[in-house]
Amino acid sequence: MNSKTILVTGAANGIGEAVSRQVVAAGGAVVLVDRDADAIAAIAADLSSGRRQVRPMTCDVSNETEVKEVFRRLHEEGVHIDGLVTAAGIDIGGAAHELSVEDWRRVMDINLTGSYLFCRELLGRLVQEQRPGSIVLCSSPAASVGFAAGGATAYSASKGGISAMVRSLAVDYAQYGIRVNAIVPGPTETNLMWAAVPEDQRAAMRNQIAQEVPLGRMASPDEPARAALWLLGSDSSYVTGSHLVCDGGVLAKASISV
Ligand SMILES: NC(=O)c1ccc[n+]([C@@H]2O[C@H](COP(=O)([O-])OP(=O)(O)OC[C@H]3O[C@@H](n4cnc5c(N)ncnc54)[C@H](O)[C@@H]3O)[C@@H](O)[C@H]2O)c1
């Protein structure tokens, strides 16, 4: 990450925060983007030491005007972005016939359109400035299979869109030296994972996950973050349009037990 500047959305928590911390630990600079201004300010204060550059920027990733303003300000400040990780995301569960169209749109707006807007702005800059880059989006096993627990219609559709977009962008922008890949995290200890689960049901669910995930546990946010770091860096220089699955074996396993 030496001399690289990486923009991370969803940097206030979970996988995005872990990526941001690892970029700085690896000698890179990071732009922290999240709607939670206080949290990214606190992380920036924690990470800013010596010559390391950490820049918090508050933004709702689903708001086109705010996304454009992030890039306008970075341009004005002479900050060149080399890599992007779009980790901002939400999950609103519910059976399809009970889901409101507002909730459906909210999930699409943040997970899919938010990722698209950041890709679009960065790709435009990189092409114009004739610079290479590496973009990492966050997909999910839900892009490929239905969750046995159910109620993941909107979330799955948004992640399926991410996976399709990764392949399409990878093909379109390879000619510019810009790589586009996805990480596919399995169940990871973050706010998003537990958002829809009442406190008193979490221990039982953790136990069930431990029994059903081949590696027998949930991931820490650092584990998918390390996969993202590899895709950002030059060690993955011939990798584009791919999905790096970091799911403890979930997708490799048939759920039927006979
Ligand atoms: N945790 C998991 O088990 C898991 C599994 C597979 C994929 N993922 C994906 O990984 C990504 C990161 O998830 P996480 O588990 O770290 O979640 P998290 O809830 O810990 O963090 C998500 C971050 O996104 C931010 N955010 C949400 N909406 C935003 C908006 N409109 N504008 C700006 N910021 C916004 C939140 O403030 C938060 O800081 C998501 O795309 C998620 O779908 C997570």
Coordinates of N, CA, C and O and ligand atoms in Angstrom, one line a residue, residues 10 12-15 34-35 59-61 87-90 110 138-140 155 159 185-188 190-193, ligand 1:
G10 N -18.3 3.0 4.0 CA -18.7 2.1 5.1 C -17.6 1.9 6.1 O -17.4 0.9 6.7
A12 N -16.9 3.3 8.9 CA -17.1 3.6 10.3 C -17.2 2.3 11.1 O -17.1 2.3 12.3
N13 N -17.5 1.2 10.4 CA -17.7 -0.1 11.2 C -17.3 -1.3 10.4 O -17.1 -1.2 9.2
G14 N -17.2 -2.4 11.1 CA -17.2 -3.7 10.4 C -16.0 -3.9 9.4 O -14.9 -3.5 9.7
I15 N -16.4 -4.4 8.3 CA -15.4 -4.8 7.3 C -14.7 -3.5 6.7 O -13.5 -3.5 6.5
D34 N -18.3 7.5 5.2 CA -19.5 6.9 5.9 C -20.5 8.0 6.2 O -20.2 9.2 6.2
R35 N -21.7 7.6 6.5 CA -22.7 8.6 6.9 C -22.6 8.9 8.4 O -23.1 9.9 8.8
C59 N -20.7 11.2 4.0 CA -21.5 11.1 2.8 C -22.5 10.0 2.9 O -22.2 8.9 3.4
D60 N -23.7 10.2 2.4 CA -24.6 9.1 2.2 C -24.4 8.6 0.8 O -24.5 9.3 -0.2
V61 N -23.9 7.3 0.7 CA -23.4 6.8 -0.6 C -24.6 6.7 -1.6 O -24.3 6.5 -2.8
A87 N -17.7 -0.8 0.9 CA -18.2 -1.6 2.0 C -19.5 -1.1 2.7 O -20.0 -1.8 3.6
A88 N -20.0 0.1 2.3 CA -21.2 0.6 2.9 C -22.3 -0.3 2.5 O -22.5 -0.7 1.3
G89 N -23.1 -0.7 3.4 CA -24.2 -1.6 3.1 C -25.2 -1.7 4.2 O -24.9 -1.4 5.4
I90 N -26.4 -2.1 3.9 CA -27.5 -2.4 4.9 C -28.2 -3.7 4.5 O -28.1 -4.2 3.4
I110 N -28.6 1.9 -1.4 CA -27.3 1.9 -0.7 C -26.4 0.8 -1.2 O -25.2 1.1 -1.5
C138 N -18.2 -5.4 -2.4 CA -18.6 -6.4 -1.4 C -19.8 -7.1 -1.9 O -20.9 -6.6 -1.9
S139 N -19.6 -8.4 -2.3 CA -20.8 -9.2 -2.7 C -21.1 -10.1 -1.4 O -20.8 -9.7 -0.3
S140 N -21.8 -11.2 -1.7 CA -22.2 -12.0 -0.6 C -22.5 -13.4 -1.1 O -22.9 -13.5 -2.3
Y155 N -31.8 -8.0 -0.2 CA -30.4 -8.0 0.0 C -29.7 -8.9 -1.1 O -28.7 -8.5 -1.7
K159 N -27.0 -7.9 -4.0 CA -25.7 -8.5 -4.1 C -25.5 -9.2 -5.4 O -24.4 -9.3 -5.9
P185 N -17.7 -12.2 1.6 CA -17.6 -12.6 3.0 C -18.7 -13.5 3.4 O -19.8 -13.4 3.0
G186 N -18.4 -14.5 4.3 CA -19.4 -15.3 4.9 C -19.9 -14.6 6.2 O -19.7 -13.3 6.3
P187 N -20.5 -15.3 7.1 CA -21.0 -14.6 8.3 C -19.9 -14.0 9.1 O -19.0 -14.7 9.5
T188 N -19.9 -12.7 9.2 CA -18.8 -11.9 9.8 C -19.4 -11.1 11.0 O -20.5 -10.5 10.9
T190 N -20.2 -8.4 12.7 CA -20.4 -6.9 12.5 C -21.8 -6.5 12.9 O -22.7 -7.3 13.0
N191 N -22.1 -5.2 12.9 CA -23.4 -4.7 13.2 C -24.4 -5.2 12.2 O -25.5 -5.5 12.5
L192 N -24.0 -5.2 10.9 CA -25.0 -5.6 9.8 C -25.4 -7.1 10.1 O -26.6 -7.4 9.9
M193 N -24.5 -7.9 10.5 CA -24.8 -9.3 10.7 C -25.9 -9.5 11.8 O -26.8 -10.3 11.7
Ligands
LIG1 N1 -21.2 -9.0 8.0 C1 -21.4 -10.0 7.1 O1 -21.7 -11.1 7.6 C2 -21.4 -9.8 5.6 C3 -21.4 -10.9 4.8 C4 -21.4 -10.7 3.4 C5 -21.3 -9.4 2.9 N2 -21.2 -8.4 3.7 C6 -21.1 -7.0 3.1 O2 -20.0 -6.4 3.6 C7 -20.2 -5.0 3.5 C8 -19.8 -4.4 4.9 O3 -20.7 -4.9 5.9 P1 -20.4 -5.0 7.4 O4 -20.9 -6.3 7.9 O5 -19.1 -4.5 7.7 O6 -21.5 -3.9 7.9 P2 -21.5 -2.8 9.1 O7 -22.9 -2.6 9.4 O8 -20.6 -3.2 10.2 O9 -20.9 -1.5 8.3 C9 -21.6 -0.9 7.3 C10 -21.2 0.5 7.3 O10 -21.9 1.1 6.2 C11 -22.3 2.4 6.6 N3 -23.5 2.8 5.8 C12 -24.7 2.3 5.7 N4 -25.5 3.0 4.9 C13 -24.8 4.0 4.5 C14 -25.0 5.1 3.6 N5 -26.2 5.3 3.0 N6 -24.0 6.0 3.3 C15 -22.8 5.8 3.9 N7 -22.5 4.8 4.8 C16 -23.5 3.9 5.0 C17 -22.7 2.2 8.1 O11 -22.7 3.5 8.8 C18 -21.6 1.3 8.6 O12 -20.5 2.0 9.1 C19 -21.7 -4.8 3.2 O13 -21.8 -4.5 1.8 C20 -22.3 -6.1 3.5 O14 -23.4 -6.4 2.7 C21 -21.3 -8.5 5.1

